[in-house]
Protein backbone atom coordinates (compact mmCIF):
# COMPACT_ATOMS: atom_id res chain seq x y z
CA UNK A 1 0.00 0.00 0.00
CA UNK A 2 1.40 3.40 -0.96
CA UNK A 3 2.25 5.74 1.89
CA UNK A 4 1.37 9.38 2.37
CA UNK A 5 2.62 11.43 -0.57
CA UNK A 6 3.47 15.11 -0.30
CA UNK A 7 4.34 17.38 -3.20
CA UNK A 8 6.50 19.20 -3.85
CA UNK A 9 9.42 18.06 -1.66
CA UNK A 10 11.12 21.45 -1.77
CA UNK A 11 9.90 24.99 -2.39
CA UNK A 12 11.59 28.36 -2.39
CA UNK A 13 9.35 31.41 -2.24
CA UNK A 14 9.74 35.12 -1.66
CA UNK A 15 8.17 37.10 1.16
CA UNK A 16 4.65 38.19 0.32
CA UNK A 17 3.98 35.34 -2.09
CA UNK A 18 1.56 32.52 -1.46
CA UNK A 19 2.11 28.79 -1.64
CA UNK A 20 0.01 25.64 -1.95
CA UNK A 21 1.18 22.28 -0.65
CA UNK A 22 -0.44 18.99 -1.57
CA UNK A 23 -0.97 15.75 0.32
CA UNK A 24 -2.35 12.40 -0.82
CA UNK A 25 -3.23 10.18 2.13
CA UNK A 26 -2.95 6.42 2.37
CA UNK A 27 -5.78 4.79 0.46
CA UNK A 28 -8.80 4.43 2.71
CA UNK A 29 -7.64 7.01 5.24
CA UNK A 30 -10.17 9.79 5.56
CA UNK A 31 -8.45 11.93 8.20
CA UNK A 32 -5.62 14.24 7.14
CA UNK A 33 -3.63 16.43 9.53
CA UNK A 34 -1.01 19.06 8.86
CA UNK A 35 1.95 19.94 11.07
CA UNK A 36 4.72 22.52 10.91
CA UNK A 37 8.17 21.51 12.10
CA UNK A 38 10.77 24.12 12.96
CA UNK A 39 14.04 23.68 14.89
CA UNK A 40 13.40 23.68 18.62
CA UNK A 41 9.60 23.80 18.26
CA UNK A 42 8.80 20.22 17.49
CA UNK A 43 5.71 19.52 15.43
CA UNK A 44 3.10 22.23 15.72
CA UNK A 45 -0.46 21.23 14.83
CA UNK A 46 -2.02 23.26 12.02
CA UNK A 47 -5.37 21.60 11.29
CA UNK A 48 -7.13 18.31 10.72
CA UNK A 49 -9.70 17.38 8.09
CA UNK A 50 -12.15 14.53 7.87
CA UNK A 51 -14.61 14.00 5.04
CA UNK A 52 -13.90 17.46 3.62
CA UNK A 53 -14.61 19.16 6.97
CA UNK A 54 -12.09 20.84 9.22
CA UNK A 55 -12.51 19.15 12.61
CA UNK A 56 -9.69 20.82 14.48
CA UNK A 57 -7.48 23.84 14.14
CA UNK A 58 -4.24 24.84 15.81
CA UNK A 59 -3.07 28.29 16.87
CA UNK A 60 -1.86 29.61 13.55
CA UNK A 61 -2.89 32.88 11.88
CA UNK A 62 -5.56 32.97 9.22
CA UNK A 63 -2.86 33.11 6.52
CA UNK A 64 -2.70 29.34 6.96
CA UNK A 65 -5.66 27.53 5.44
CA UNK A 66 -6.47 24.14 4.09
CA UNK A 67 -9.06 22.02 2.44
CA UNK A 68 -9.84 18.43 1.72
CA UNK A 69 -11.34 16.98 -1.41
CA UNK A 70 -13.88 14.19 -1.83
CA UNK A 71 -11.06 11.71 -2.57
CA UNK A 72 -9.47 12.68 0.82
CA UNK A 73 -6.55 14.46 -0.83
CA UNK A 74 -5.72 17.66 0.99
CA UNK A 75 -4.08 20.97 0.23
CA UNK A 76 -2.60 23.56 2.53
CA UNK A 77 -2.23 27.19 1.54
CA UNK A 78 -0.13 29.90 3.10
CA UNK A 79 -0.71 33.45 1.90
CA UNK A 80 1.47 36.52 2.34
CA UNK A 81 4.50 34.46 3.23
CA UNK A 82 6.83 35.63 6.01
CA UNK A 83 10.41 34.60 6.69
CA UNK A 84 9.24 32.78 9.81
CA UNK A 85 7.10 30.46 7.70
CA UNK A 86 10.23 28.66 6.56
CA UNK A 87 9.78 25.16 7.90
CA UNK A 88 9.14 21.53 7.11
CA UNK A 89 5.42 21.00 6.56
CA UNK A 90 4.25 17.50 7.33
CA UNK A 91 1.02 15.86 6.36
CA UNK A 92 -0.31 12.77 8.14
CA UNK A 93 -3.26 10.52 7.53
CA UNK A 94 -5.02 8.10 9.80
CA UNK A 95 -7.81 5.55 9.86
CA UNK A 96 -10.15 6.06 12.78
CA UNK A 97 -8.16 6.10 16.02
CA UNK A 98 -5.05 4.57 14.48
CA UNK A 99 -1.70 6.33 14.82
CA UNK A 100 -0.81 9.04 12.34
CA UNK A 101 1.13 8.03 9.24
CA UNK A 102 3.33 10.85 7.99
CA UNK A 103 4.58 11.81 4.57
CA UNK A 104 8.16 12.96 4.02
CA UNK A 105 7.16 16.59 4.13
CA UNK A 106 7.58 19.70 2.03
CA UNK A 107 10.56 21.87 2.91
CA UNK A 108 9.51 25.50 2.41
CA UNK A 109 12.13 28.23 2.35
CA UNK A 110 10.99 31.85 2.33
CA UNK A 111 13.57 34.43 1.24
CA UNK B 1 1.82 26.64 26.38
CA UNK B 2 3.81 23.48 25.70
CA UNK B 3 1.54 20.68 26.88
CA UNK B 4 4.03 17.96 25.96
CA UNK B 5 7.67 18.49 26.90
CA UNK B 6 10.85 16.66 26.11
CA UNK B 7 13.43 18.40 28.25
CA UNK B 8 16.48 16.65 26.83
CA UNK B 9 17.28 17.94 23.35
CA UNK B 10 19.93 15.27 22.85
CA UNK B 11 21.19 11.99 24.23
CA UNK B 12 24.32 9.96 23.48
CA UNK B 13 24.44 6.27 24.33
CA UNK B 14 26.95 3.53 23.69
CA UNK B 15 25.87 0.69 21.41
CA UNK B 16 24.41 -2.21 23.41
CA UNK B 17 23.44 -0.03 26.37
CA UNK B 18 19.97 1.20 27.31
CA UNK B 19 18.59 4.44 25.90
CA UNK B 20 15.97 6.19 28.02
CA UNK B 21 14.02 9.04 26.50
CA UNK B 22 11.68 11.04 28.69
CA UNK B 23 8.52 13.00 28.11
CA UNK B 24 6.28 15.03 30.44
CA UNK B 25 2.78 16.30 29.85
CA UNK B 26 0.54 18.75 31.62
CA UNK B 27 -2.96 17.99 30.33
CA UNK B 28 -4.64 15.34 32.49
CA UNK B 29 -7.19 14.76 29.72
CA UNK B 30 -4.56 13.03 27.56
CA UNK B 31 -5.23 9.30 27.54
CA UNK B 32 -3.24 7.98 24.60
CA UNK B 33 0.48 8.44 24.08
CA UNK B 34 2.77 7.62 21.19
CA UNK B 35 6.44 7.68 20.26
CA UNK B 36 7.64 8.50 16.78
CA UNK B 37 11.11 8.23 15.27
CA UNK B 38 12.35 10.60 12.62
CA UNK B 39 15.33 10.27 10.33
CA UNK B 40 16.63 13.29 8.36
CA UNK B 41 14.71 14.03 5.17
CA UNK B 42 11.95 11.60 6.15
CA UNK B 43 8.64 11.99 7.92
CA UNK B 44 8.19 10.67 11.48
CA UNK B 45 7.36 6.97 11.71
CA UNK B 46 5.22 5.45 14.42
CA UNK B 47 7.17 3.40 16.94
CA UNK B 48 5.02 2.41 19.90
CA UNK B 49 1.99 3.63 21.83
CA UNK B 50 0.36 3.24 25.20
CA UNK B 51 -3.13 3.81 26.52
CA UNK B 52 -3.67 5.43 29.90
CA UNK B 53 -5.24 2.22 31.20
CA UNK B 54 -1.81 0.60 31.05
CA UNK B 55 1.51 1.50 32.64
CA UNK B 56 3.76 -0.45 30.29
CA UNK B 57 3.79 -1.57 26.68
CA UNK B 58 6.55 -3.56 25.08
CA UNK B 59 7.45 -4.23 21.45
CA UNK B 60 10.74 -5.98 20.87
CA UNK B 61 13.57 -3.75 21.98
CA UNK B 62 11.20 -0.85 22.70
CA UNK B 63 9.24 -0.40 25.92
CA UNK B 64 7.14 2.58 26.89
CA UNK B 65 6.34 3.28 30.53
CA UNK B 66 3.55 5.57 31.68
CA UNK B 67 3.32 7.16 35.13
CA UNK B 68 -0.04 8.91 35.18
CA UNK B 69 0.33 10.42 38.63
CA UNK B 70 3.57 12.08 37.58
CA UNK B 71 2.29 12.82 34.07
CA UNK B 72 5.44 11.26 32.72
CA UNK B 73 6.27 8.69 30.10
CA UNK B 74 9.52 7.21 28.98
CA UNK B 75 10.79 5.14 26.08
CA UNK B 76 13.41 2.48 26.78
CA UNK B 77 15.47 1.02 23.96
CA UNK B 78 17.42 -2.10 24.88
CA UNK B 79 19.92 -2.84 23.49
CA UNK B 80 20.58 0.38 21.59
CA UNK B 81 21.89 0.06 18.04
CA UNK B 82 23.55 2.63 15.75
CA UNK B 83 20.49 2.45 13.48
CA UNK B 84 18.41 3.81 16.35
CA UNK B 85 20.14 7.18 15.95
CA UNK B 86 17.32 9.55 15.08
CA UNK B 87 15.09 12.23 16.59
CA UNK B 88 12.38 10.81 18.83
CA UNK B 89 9.10 12.64 19.39
CA UNK B 90 6.52 11.81 22.00
CA UNK B 91 2.92 12.72 21.30
CA UNK B 92 -0.30 12.77 23.28
CA UNK B 93 -3.98 12.97 22.50
CA UNK B 94 -7.39 12.37 23.95
CA UNK B 95 -9.49 9.60 22.49
CA UNK B 96 -12.69 11.47 23.21
CA UNK B 97 -12.76 12.87 19.72
CA UNK B 98 -10.43 15.84 19.49
CA UNK B 99 -8.38 14.12 16.75
CA UNK B 100 -5.49 16.38 17.66
CA UNK B 101 -2.06 15.04 18.52
CA UNK B 102 0.25 17.27 20.55
CA UNK B 103 3.94 16.60 19.98
CA UNK B 104 6.99 17.33 22.09
CA UNK B 105 10.02 19.14 20.73
CA UNK B 106 11.99 15.94 20.19
CA UNK B 107 15.14 14.31 21.55
CA UNK B 108 18.04 13.58 19.22
CA UNK B 109 19.47 10.17 20.08
CA UNK B 110 22.98 9.28 18.96
CA UNK B 111 24.03 5.67 19.48
CA UNK B 112 27.79 5.34 19.36
CA UNK B 113 29.32 2.25 17.81
mmCIF file of C-alpha atoms in Angstrom:
data_model
loop_
_atom_site.group_PDB
_atom_site.id
_atom_site.type_symbol
_atom_site.label_atom_id
_atom_site.label_comp_id
_atom_site.label_asym_id
_atom_site.label_seq_id
_atom_site.Cartn_x
_atom_site.Cartn_y
_atom_site.Cartn_z
ATOM 1 C CA UNK A 1 0.000 0.000 0.000
ATOM 2 C CA UNK A 2 1.398 3.400 -0.960
ATOM 3 C CA UNK A 3 2.252 5.742 1.887
ATOM 4 C CA UNK A 4 1.369 9.385 2.370
ATOM 5 C CA UNK A 5 2.621 11.431 -0.575
ATOM 6 C CA UNK A 6 3.471 15.109 -0.301
ATOM 7 C CA UNK A 7 4.342 17.384 -3.199
ATOM 8 C CA UNK A 8 6.502 19.204 -3.854
ATOM 9 C CA UNK A 9 9.420 18.065 -1.665
ATOM 10 C CA UNK A 10 11.116 21.452 -1.775
ATOM 11 C CA UNK A 11 9.900 24.987 -2.392
ATOM 12 C CA UNK A 12 11.592 28.357 -2.389
ATOM 13 C CA UNK A 13 9.345 31.407 -2.239
ATOM 14 C CA UNK A 14 9.736 35.118 -1.659
ATOM 15 C CA UNK A 15 8.172 37.097 1.160
ATOM 16 C CA UNK A 16 4.648 38.192 0.316
ATOM 17 C CA UNK A 17 3.978 35.338 -2.085
ATOM 18 C CA UNK A 18 1.558 32.517 -1.459
ATOM 19 C CA UNK A 19 2.115 28.785 -1.638
ATOM 20 C CA UNK A 20 0.014 25.640 -1.947
ATOM 21 C CA UNK A 21 1.177 22.277 -0.651
ATOM 22 C CA UNK A 22 -0.441 18.986 -1.573
ATOM 23 C CA UNK A 23 -0.974 15.751 0.324
ATOM 24 C CA UNK A 24 -2.348 12.404 -0.820
ATOM 25 C CA UNK A 25 -3.229 10.177 2.129
ATOM 26 C CA UNK A 26 -2.953 6.419 2.367
ATOM 27 C CA UNK A 27 -5.778 4.786 0.458
ATOM 28 C CA UNK A 28 -8.798 4.425 2.714
ATOM 29 C CA UNK A 29 -7.637 7.006 5.241
ATOM 30 C CA UNK A 30 -10.175 9.793 5.562
ATOM 31 C CA UNK A 31 -8.450 11.930 8.197
ATOM 32 C CA UNK A 32 -5.625 14.244 7.141
ATOM 33 C CA UNK A 33 -3.634 16.425 9.529
ATOM 34 C CA UNK A 34 -1.008 19.061 8.863
ATOM 35 C CA UNK A 35 1.948 19.941 11.068
ATOM 36 C CA UNK A 36 4.718 22.523 10.906
ATOM 37 C CA UNK A 37 8.167 21.507 12.100
ATOM 38 C CA UNK A 38 10.771 24.123 12.964
ATOM 39 C CA UNK A 39 14.038 23.682 14.886
ATOM 40 C CA UNK A 40 13.402 23.683 18.617
ATOM 41 C CA UNK A 41 9.605 23.802 18.263
ATOM 42 C CA UNK A 42 8.803 20.221 17.489
ATOM 43 C CA UNK A 43 5.715 19.519 15.433
ATOM 44 C CA UNK A 44 3.104 22.233 15.721
ATOM 45 C CA UNK A 45 -0.456 21.233 14.826
ATOM 46 C CA UNK A 46 -2.017 23.263 12.022
ATOM 47 C CA UNK A 47 -5.366 21.596 11.286
ATOM 48 C CA UNK A 48 -7.131 18.306 10.718
ATOM 49 C CA UNK A 49 -9.704 17.384 8.086
ATOM 50 C CA UNK A 50 -12.147 14.532 7.868
ATOM 51 C CA UNK A 51 -14.614 13.997 5.037
ATOM 52 C CA UNK A 52 -13.900 17.457 3.618
ATOM 53 C CA UNK A 53 -14.610 19.156 6.975
ATOM 54 C CA UNK A 54 -12.091 20.841 9.223
ATOM 55 C CA UNK A 55 -12.510 19.149 12.605
ATOM 56 C CA UNK A 56 -9.686 20.816 14.484
ATOM 57 C CA UNK A 57 -7.482 23.838 14.141
ATOM 58 C CA UNK A 58 -4.236 24.840 15.815
ATOM 59 C CA UNK A 59 -3.070 28.290 16.868
ATOM 60 C CA UNK A 60 -1.857 29.610 13.548
ATOM 61 C CA UNK A 61 -2.894 32.883 11.884
ATOM 62 C CA UNK A 62 -5.562 32.969 9.223
ATOM 63 C CA UNK A 63 -2.861 33.106 6.523
ATOM 64 C CA UNK A 64 -2.697 29.343 6.955
ATOM 65 C CA UNK A 65 -5.658 27.533 5.437
ATOM 66 C CA UNK A 66 -6.471 24.140 4.086
ATOM 67 C CA UNK A 67 -9.056 22.023 2.442
ATOM 68 C CA UNK A 68 -9.845 18.426 1.721
ATOM 69 C CA UNK A 69 -11.340 16.975 -1.414
ATOM 70 C CA UNK A 70 -13.876 14.191 -1.830
ATOM 71 C CA UNK A 71 -11.055 11.714 -2.566
ATOM 72 C CA UNK A 72 -9.467 12.678 0.816
ATOM 73 C CA UNK A 73 -6.546 14.465 -0.831
ATOM 74 C CA UNK A 74 -5.723 17.665 0.995
ATOM 75 C CA UNK A 75 -4.080 20.971 0.227
ATOM 76 C CA UNK A 76 -2.603 23.562 2.528
ATOM 77 C CA UNK A 77 -2.234 27.193 1.536
ATOM 78 C CA UNK A 78 -0.132 29.895 3.105
ATOM 79 C CA UNK A 79 -0.714 33.449 1.903
ATOM 80 C CA UNK A 80 1.470 36.524 2.335
ATOM 81 C CA UNK A 81 4.502 34.461 3.234
ATOM 82 C CA UNK A 82 6.826 35.627 6.008
ATOM 83 C CA UNK A 83 10.413 34.601 6.685
ATOM 84 C CA UNK A 84 9.237 32.779 9.813
ATOM 85 C CA UNK A 85 7.098 30.461 7.702
ATOM 86 C CA UNK A 86 10.231 28.661 6.556
ATOM 87 C CA UNK A 87 9.780 25.159 7.902
ATOM 88 C CA UNK A 88 9.136 21.534 7.115
ATOM 89 C CA UNK A 89 5.421 21.003 6.563
ATOM 90 C CA UNK A 90 4.251 17.499 7.328
ATOM 91 C CA UNK A 91 1.018 15.860 6.355
ATOM 92 C CA UNK A 92 -0.305 12.775 8.141
ATOM 93 C CA UNK A 93 -3.259 10.524 7.526
ATOM 94 C CA UNK A 94 -5.022 8.099 9.802
ATOM 95 C CA UNK A 95 -7.809 5.554 9.857
ATOM 96 C CA UNK A 96 -10.145 6.057 12.784
ATOM 97 C CA UNK A 97 -8.165 6.103 16.019
ATOM 98 C CA UNK A 98 -5.054 4.567 14.482
ATOM 99 C CA UNK A 99 -1.698 6.333 14.820
ATOM 100 C CA UNK A 100 -0.805 9.038 12.337
ATOM 101 C CA UNK A 101 1.126 8.030 9.241
ATOM 102 C CA UNK A 102 3.326 10.846 7.986
ATOM 103 C CA UNK A 103 4.578 11.811 4.568
ATOM 104 C CA UNK A 104 8.157 12.957 4.018
ATOM 105 C CA UNK A 105 7.158 16.586 4.126
ATOM 106 C CA UNK A 106 7.582 19.700 2.029
ATOM 107 C CA UNK A 107 10.563 21.867 2.908
ATOM 108 C CA UNK A 108 9.514 25.501 2.409
ATOM 109 C CA UNK A 109 12.125 28.227 2.345
ATOM 110 C CA UNK A 110 10.991 31.848 2.326
ATOM 111 C CA UNK A 111 13.566 34.428 1.243
ATOM 112 C CA UNK B 1 1.816 26.643 26.378
ATOM 113 C CA UNK B 2 3.806 23.477 25.696
ATOM 114 C CA UNK B 3 1.540 20.683 26.879
ATOM 115 C CA UNK B 4 4.035 17.960 25.957
ATOM 116 C CA UNK B 5 7.670 18.486 26.902
ATOM 117 C CA UNK B 6 10.854 16.665 26.107
ATOM 118 C CA UNK B 7 13.433 18.398 28.247
ATOM 119 C CA UNK B 8 16.484 16.653 26.835
ATOM 120 C CA UNK B 9 17.281 17.940 23.348
ATOM 121 C CA UNK B 10 19.931 15.273 22.848
ATOM 122 C CA UNK B 11 21.186 11.990 24.233
ATOM 123 C CA UNK B 12 24.321 9.964 23.478
ATOM 124 C CA UNK B 13 24.436 6.268 24.332
ATOM 125 C CA UNK B 14 26.954 3.530 23.688
ATOM 126 C CA UNK B 15 25.866 0.695 21.412
ATOM 127 C CA UNK B 16 24.408 -2.208 23.405
ATOM 128 C CA UNK B 17 23.444 -0.030 26.373
ATOM 129 C CA UNK B 18 19.973 1.196 27.312
ATOM 130 C CA UNK B 19 18.591 4.442 25.904
ATOM 131 C CA UNK B 20 15.972 6.188 28.025
ATOM 132 C CA UNK B 21 14.015 9.045 26.501
ATOM 133 C CA UNK B 22 11.679 11.043 28.690
ATOM 134 C CA UNK B 23 8.520 13.001 28.113
ATOM 135 C CA UNK B 24 6.285 15.030 30.444
ATOM 136 C CA UNK B 25 2.778 16.296 29.849
ATOM 137 C CA UNK B 26 0.542 18.749 31.618
ATOM 138 C CA UNK B 27 -2.957 17.988 30.331
ATOM 139 C CA UNK B 28 -4.642 15.345 32.493
ATOM 140 C CA UNK B 29 -7.186 14.760 29.716
ATOM 141 C CA UNK B 30 -4.557 13.031 27.565
ATOM 142 C CA UNK B 31 -5.231 9.300 27.543
ATOM 143 C CA UNK B 32 -3.237 7.980 24.600
ATOM 144 C CA UNK B 33 0.483 8.445 24.078
ATOM 145 C CA UNK B 34 2.774 7.625 21.191
ATOM 146 C CA UNK B 35 6.437 7.683 20.259
ATOM 147 C CA UNK B 36 7.638 8.504 16.778
ATOM 148 C CA UNK B 37 11.110 8.226 15.269
ATOM 149 C CA UNK B 38 12.347 10.604 12.616
ATOM 150 C CA UNK B 39 15.332 10.270 10.326
ATOM 151 C CA UNK B 40 16.627 13.290 8.361
ATOM 152 C CA UNK B 41 14.707 14.034 5.166
ATOM 153 C CA UNK B 42 11.947 11.604 6.147
ATOM 154 C CA UNK B 43 8.636 11.985 7.919
ATOM 155 C CA UNK B 44 8.186 10.669 11.477
ATOM 156 C CA UNK B 45 7.357 6.971 11.707
ATOM 157 C CA UNK B 46 5.218 5.449 14.425
ATOM 158 C CA UNK B 47 7.168 3.395 16.943
ATOM 159 C CA UNK B 48 5.015 2.411 19.900
ATOM 160 C CA UNK B 49 1.991 3.630 21.830
ATOM 161 C CA UNK B 50 0.357 3.245 25.201
ATOM 162 C CA UNK B 51 -3.132 3.812 26.518
ATOM 163 C CA UNK B 52 -3.670 5.429 29.898
ATOM 164 C CA UNK B 53 -5.240 2.223 31.196
ATOM 165 C CA UNK B 54 -1.807 0.599 31.046
ATOM 166 C CA UNK B 55 1.512 1.499 32.642
ATOM 167 C CA UNK B 56 3.757 -0.450 30.288
ATOM 168 C CA UNK B 57 3.789 -1.571 26.680
ATOM 169 C CA UNK B 58 6.550 -3.561 25.076
ATOM 170 C CA UNK B 59 7.448 -4.233 21.449
ATOM 171 C CA UNK B 60 10.740 -5.977 20.870
ATOM 172 C CA UNK B 61 13.573 -3.746 21.978
ATOM 173 C CA UNK B 62 11.201 -0.852 22.700
ATOM 174 C CA UNK B 63 9.241 -0.403 25.920
ATOM 175 C CA UNK B 64 7.135 2.579 26.886
ATOM 176 C CA UNK B 65 6.341 3.275 30.531
ATOM 177 C CA UNK B 66 3.551 5.574 31.679
ATOM 178 C CA UNK B 67 3.320 7.159 35.132
ATOM 179 C CA UNK B 68 -0.040 8.911 35.184
ATOM 180 C CA UNK B 69 0.328 10.422 38.627
ATOM 181 C CA UNK B 70 3.573 12.085 37.578
ATOM 182 C CA UNK B 71 2.291 12.824 34.066
ATOM 183 C CA UNK B 72 5.440 11.261 32.723
ATOM 184 C CA UNK B 73 6.269 8.686 30.099
ATOM 185 C CA UNK B 74 9.520 7.206 28.981
ATOM 186 C CA UNK B 75 10.794 5.137 26.081
ATOM 187 C CA UNK B 76 13.414 2.484 26.776
ATOM 188 C CA UNK B 77 15.469 1.016 23.961
ATOM 189 C CA UNK B 78 17.417 -2.101 24.884
ATOM 190 C CA UNK B 79 19.923 -2.835 23.489
ATOM 191 C CA UNK B 80 20.578 0.377 21.595
ATOM 192 C CA UNK B 81 21.886 0.055 18.038
ATOM 193 C CA UNK B 82 23.550 2.626 15.755
ATOM 194 C CA UNK B 83 20.489 2.455 13.479
ATOM 195 C CA UNK B 84 18.411 3.814 16.350
ATOM 196 C CA UNK B 85 20.143 7.181 15.946
ATOM 197 C CA UNK B 86 17.315 9.552 15.083
ATOM 198 C CA UNK B 87 15.088 12.226 16.588
ATOM 199 C CA UNK B 88 12.383 10.814 18.834
ATOM 200 C CA UNK B 89 9.103 12.635 19.392
ATOM 201 C CA UNK B 90 6.520 11.814 22.001
ATOM 202 C CA UNK B 91 2.919 12.724 21.304
ATOM 203 C CA UNK B 92 -0.301 12.768 23.280
ATOM 204 C CA UNK B 93 -3.981 12.972 22.501
ATOM 205 C CA UNK B 94 -7.391 12.373 23.954
ATOM 206 C CA UNK B 95 -9.494 9.605 22.491
ATOM 207 C CA UNK B 96 -12.695 11.467 23.215
ATOM 208 C CA UNK B 97 -12.764 12.870 19.721
ATOM 209 C CA UNK B 98 -10.433 15.838 19.494
ATOM 210 C CA UNK B 99 -8.378 14.120 16.748
ATOM 211 C CA UNK B 100 -5.488 16.377 17.657
ATOM 212 C CA UNK B 101 -2.060 15.035 18.522
ATOM 213 C CA UNK B 102 0.254 17.266 20.550
ATOM 214 C CA UNK B 103 3.938 16.605 19.983
ATOM 215 C CA UNK B 104 6.986 17.325 22.094
ATOM 216 C CA UNK B 105 10.024 19.142 20.729
ATOM 217 C CA UNK B 106 11.985 15.937 20.194
ATOM 218 C CA UNK B 107 15.142 14.311 21.552
ATOM 219 C CA UNK B 108 18.044 13.585 19.222
ATOM 220 C CA UNK B 109 19.471 10.174 20.079
ATOM 221 C CA UNK B 110 22.980 9.281 18.961
ATOM 222 C CA UNK B 111 24.030 5.671 19.481
ATOM 223 C CA UNK B 112 27.791 5.343 19.362
ATOM 224 C CA UNK B 113 29.322 2.246 17.809
#
